Short mmCIF file of C-alpha atoms in Angstrom, two decimals:
data_model
loop_
_atom_site.label_atom_id
_atom_site.label_comp_id
_atom_site.label_asym_id
_atom_site.label_seq_id
_atom_site.Cartn_x
_atom_site.Cartn_y
_atom_site.Cartn_z
CA VAL A 1148 0.00 0.00 0.00
CA GLY A 1149 2.84 2.39 0.81
CA CYS A 1150 4.51 1.73 -2.53
CA LYS A 1151 1.25 2.41 -4.38
CA ALA A 1152 0.67 5.61 -2.39
CA ILE A 1153 4.16 6.85 -3.27
CA LEU A 1154 3.57 6.08 -6.95
CA VAL A 1155 0.21 7.92 -6.87
CA PHE A 1156 1.93 10.95 -5.30
CA PHE A 1157 4.73 10.72 -7.88
CA GLN A 1158 2.28 10.63 -10.79
CA TYR A 1159 0.40 13.55 -9.25
CA GLY A 1160 3.64 15.54 -9.09
CA VAL A 1161 4.43 14.80 -12.73
CA MET A 1162 0.95 15.78 -13.90
CA ALA A 1163 0.90 18.91 -11.71
CA ASN A 1164 4.23 19.93 -13.26
CA PHE A 1165 2.71 19.89 -16.74
CA TYR A 1166 -0.40 21.76 -15.65
CA TRP A 1167 1.60 24.45 -13.86
CA LEU A 1168 3.56 24.92 -17.09
CA LEU A 1169 0.18 25.39 -18.75
CA VAL A 1170 -0.83 27.92 -16.09
CA GLU A 1171 2.38 29.89 -16.75
CA GLY A 1172 1.57 29.91 -20.46
CA LEU A 1173 -2.04 30.96 -19.88
CA TYR A 1174 -0.97 33.71 -17.49
CA LEU A 1175 1.59 35.15 -19.89
CA HIS A 1176 -0.81 34.92 -22.83
CA ILE A 1177 -3.54 36.71 -20.89
CA LEU A 1178 -1.06 39.40 -19.83
CA LEU A 1179 -0.13 40.06 -23.46
CA VAL A 1180 -3.65 39.88 -24.90
CA LEU A 1181 -5.62 41.62 -22.13
CA ILE A 1182 -3.33 44.48 -21.17
CA PHE A 1183 -5.75 46.29 -18.88
CA SER A 1184 -7.39 43.30 -17.20
CA PRO A 1185 -8.03 44.12 -13.52
CA ASN A 1186 -8.95 40.50 -12.74
CA ARG A 1187 -5.95 38.20 -12.28
CA HIS A 1188 -7.82 34.84 -12.24
CA PHE A 1189 -5.59 33.34 -9.52
CA THR A 1190 -8.32 31.00 -8.27
CA ILE A 1191 -8.77 29.59 -11.76
CA TYR A 1192 -5.01 29.11 -12.07
CA LEU A 1193 -4.94 27.24 -8.76
CA LEU A 1194 -7.79 25.00 -9.90
CA ILE A 1195 -6.01 24.27 -13.18
CA GLY A 1196 -2.60 23.66 -11.59
CA TRP A 1197 -3.72 21.51 -8.65
CA GLY A 1198 -7.35 20.56 -9.39
CA ILE A 1199 -7.16 19.02 -12.86
CA PRO A 1200 -4.27 16.71 -11.87
CA THR A 1201 -6.21 15.69 -8.74
CA ILE A 1202 -9.24 14.66 -10.80
CA PHE A 1203 -7.19 12.58 -13.23
CA ILE A 1204 -5.00 10.99 -10.56
CA ILE A 1205 -8.10 9.90 -8.63
CA THR A 1206 -9.53 8.50 -11.88
CA TRP A 1207 -6.21 6.77 -12.61
CA THR A 1208 -6.10 5.27 -9.12
CA VAL A 1209 -9.64 3.89 -9.46
CA THR A 1210 -8.90 2.43 -12.91
CA ARG A 1211 -5.68 0.86 -11.58
CA ILE A 1212 -7.60 -0.75 -8.73
CA ILE A 1213 -10.30 -2.05 -11.08
CA LEU A 1214 -8.27 -3.05 -14.16
CA GLU A 1215 -4.68 -3.70 -13.09
CA ASP A 1216 -4.14 -3.97 -9.35
CA THR A 1217 -0.86 -5.89 -9.54
CA GLY A 1218 2.38 -5.23 -7.72
CA CYS A 1219 3.31 -1.64 -7.07
CA TRP A 1220 1.56 -0.28 -10.16
CA ASP A 1221 4.90 0.29 -11.86
CA THR A 1222 4.02 -1.84 -14.90
CA ASN A 1223 1.53 -0.98 -17.62
CA GLU A 1224 0.36 -4.26 -19.12
CA HIS A 1225 -3.19 -2.96 -19.58
CA GLY A 1226 -3.13 0.34 -21.50
CA GLY A 1227 -6.34 1.88 -20.13
CA PRO A 1228 -5.06 3.27 -16.82
CA TRP A 1229 -1.92 4.66 -18.44
CA TRP A 1230 -3.94 6.70 -20.95
CA VAL A 1231 -5.95 8.26 -18.11
CA ILE A 1232 -2.73 10.08 -17.19
CA ARG A 1233 -1.15 10.33 -20.64
CA ILE A 1234 -4.03 12.05 -22.50
CA PRO A 1235 -4.37 15.03 -20.09
CA ILE A 1236 -0.60 15.53 -20.16
CA LEU A 1237 -0.60 15.45 -23.97
CA ILE A 1238 -3.46 17.96 -24.03
CA SER A 1239 -1.57 20.32 -21.70
CA ILE A 1240 1.58 20.05 -23.86
CA ILE A 1241 -0.35 20.76 -27.07
CA VAL A 1242 -2.28 23.70 -25.59
CA ASN A 1243 0.92 25.13 -24.15
CA PHE A 1244 2.64 24.83 -27.53
CA ILE A 1245 -0.28 26.64 -29.18
CA LEU A 1246 0.00 29.41 -26.56
CA PHE A 1247 3.76 29.56 -27.19
CA VAL A 1248 3.24 30.02 -30.95
CA SER A 1249 0.57 32.64 -30.28
CA ILE A 1250 2.88 34.60 -27.98
CA ILE A 1251 5.69 34.46 -30.53
CA ARG A 1252 3.22 35.79 -33.12
CA ILE A 1253 2.26 38.64 -30.76
CA LEU A 1254 5.92 39.47 -30.13
CA LEU A 1255 6.60 39.49 -33.86
CA GLN A 1256 3.70 41.88 -34.43
CA LYS A 1257 4.95 44.18 -31.67
CA LEU A 1258 8.47 44.17 -33.10
CA ARG A 1259 7.17 45.06 -36.57
CA SER A 1260 5.15 48.02 -35.30
CA PRO A 1261 6.42 51.46 -36.36
CA ASP A 1262 6.88 52.50 -32.72
CA VAL A 1263 9.74 50.04 -32.19
CA GLY A 1264 13.05 51.47 -33.27
CA GLY A 1265 16.04 49.69 -34.69
CA ASN A 1266 16.89 47.86 -37.87
CA ASP A 1267 15.57 44.47 -38.99
CA GLN A 1268 18.61 42.63 -37.65
CA SER A 1269 18.18 43.98 -34.11
CA GLN A 1270 14.43 43.21 -34.20
CA TYR A 1271 15.03 39.61 -35.21
CA LYS A 1272 17.76 39.34 -32.60
CA ARG A 1273 15.26 40.48 -29.92
CA LEU A 1274 12.67 38.02 -31.23
CA ALA A 1275 15.20 35.17 -31.13
CA LYS A 1276 16.22 36.12 -27.58
CA SER A 1277 12.57 36.29 -26.48
CA THR A 1278 11.83 32.94 -28.09
CA LEU A 1279 14.81 31.26 -26.42
CA LEU A 1280 13.76 32.70 -23.07
CA LEU A 1281 10.20 31.39 -23.47
CA ILE A 1282 11.17 27.81 -24.43
CA PRO A 1283 12.02 26.64 -20.87
CA LEU A 1284 9.16 28.63 -19.36
CA PHE A 1285 6.58 26.91 -21.56
CA GLY A 1286 8.25 23.49 -21.55
CA VAL A 1287 8.37 23.49 -25.36
CA HIS A 1288 11.03 20.78 -25.29
CA TYR A 1289 8.33 18.31 -24.19
CA THR A 1290 6.66 18.62 -27.61
CA VAL A 1291 9.63 16.86 -29.24
CA PHE A 1292 8.63 13.41 -27.93
CA ALA A 1293 5.03 14.08 -26.88
CA LEU A 1294 3.34 12.29 -29.77
CA PHE A 1295 5.87 9.49 -30.30
CA PRO A 1296 4.95 6.03 -29.00
CA ASP A 1297 6.85 5.19 -25.81
CA ARG A 1298 8.28 1.97 -27.19
CA SER A 1299 9.93 3.53 -30.26
CA SER A 1300 11.65 6.49 -28.63
CA ASN A 1301 12.02 5.54 -24.98
CA THR A 1302 15.85 5.61 -24.80
CA TYR A 1303 16.17 8.94 -26.59
CA LYS A 1304 13.24 10.38 -24.69
CA ILE A 1305 14.80 9.53 -21.33
CA ILE A 1306 18.16 11.06 -22.31
CA PHE A 1307 16.49 14.17 -23.76
CA GLU A 1308 14.19 14.73 -20.79
CA LEU A 1309 16.95 14.09 -18.26
CA CYS A 1310 19.23 16.60 -19.94
CA LEU A 1311 16.66 19.36 -20.58
CA GLY A 1312 13.84 18.60 -18.17
CA SER A 1313 16.09 18.25 -15.14
CA PHE A 1314 17.53 21.70 -15.59
CA GLN A 1315 14.27 23.40 -16.59
CA GLY A 1316 13.54 24.76 -13.10
CA LEU A 1317 17.11 26.02 -12.74
CA ILE A 1318 17.03 27.72 -16.15
CA VAL A 1319 13.70 29.39 -15.38
CA ALA A 1320 14.93 30.50 -11.94
CA VAL A 1321 18.16 31.96 -13.36
CA LEU A 1322 16.54 33.71 -16.34
CA TYR A 1323 13.41 35.03 -14.65
CA CYS A 1324 14.48 35.50 -11.02
CA PHE A 1325 18.22 35.74 -10.47
CA LEU A 1326 19.00 37.82 -13.59
CA ASN A 1327 15.91 40.01 -13.19
CA SER A 1328 16.69 43.28 -11.42
CA GLU A 1329 13.03 43.69 -10.39
CA VAL A 1330 13.13 40.45 -8.43
#
């Protein structure tokens, strides 16, 4: 029972990570689109970041108990319970990627406006810098292996996610907190 409880908490942490990335993307997108919005929607963000993973982890736990209650739940012989976790994570990755593309489009429009000074090279340099800064914040690197089957790309996926995913929090903290004079 303890092993299963730890695995449930682990899966909840993984899913909450993806949904908090989605909340960051939603928050930034709303800041850029609705400039003068007095409402900050923090309750909705909390429900998305903690609530949606809770619903799907409870559903996953019930399906594991009903369909595949063997061992410590670390194997996935029956695909049903695994997809209860996998589909919401895939949806959050896809929505976050769409928000990322939309924000890049907004930044490109702002750089092309007549109010922004500088030549084309400096504008594209600013766009490239902004894009590179947004990649770890949105978790865009997860889209690389998101739609591949686990069996075909598992080795490369593990190496890729260990190299980039492990340092994602550090990169975000350095870029957005430690190097930010306002913080």
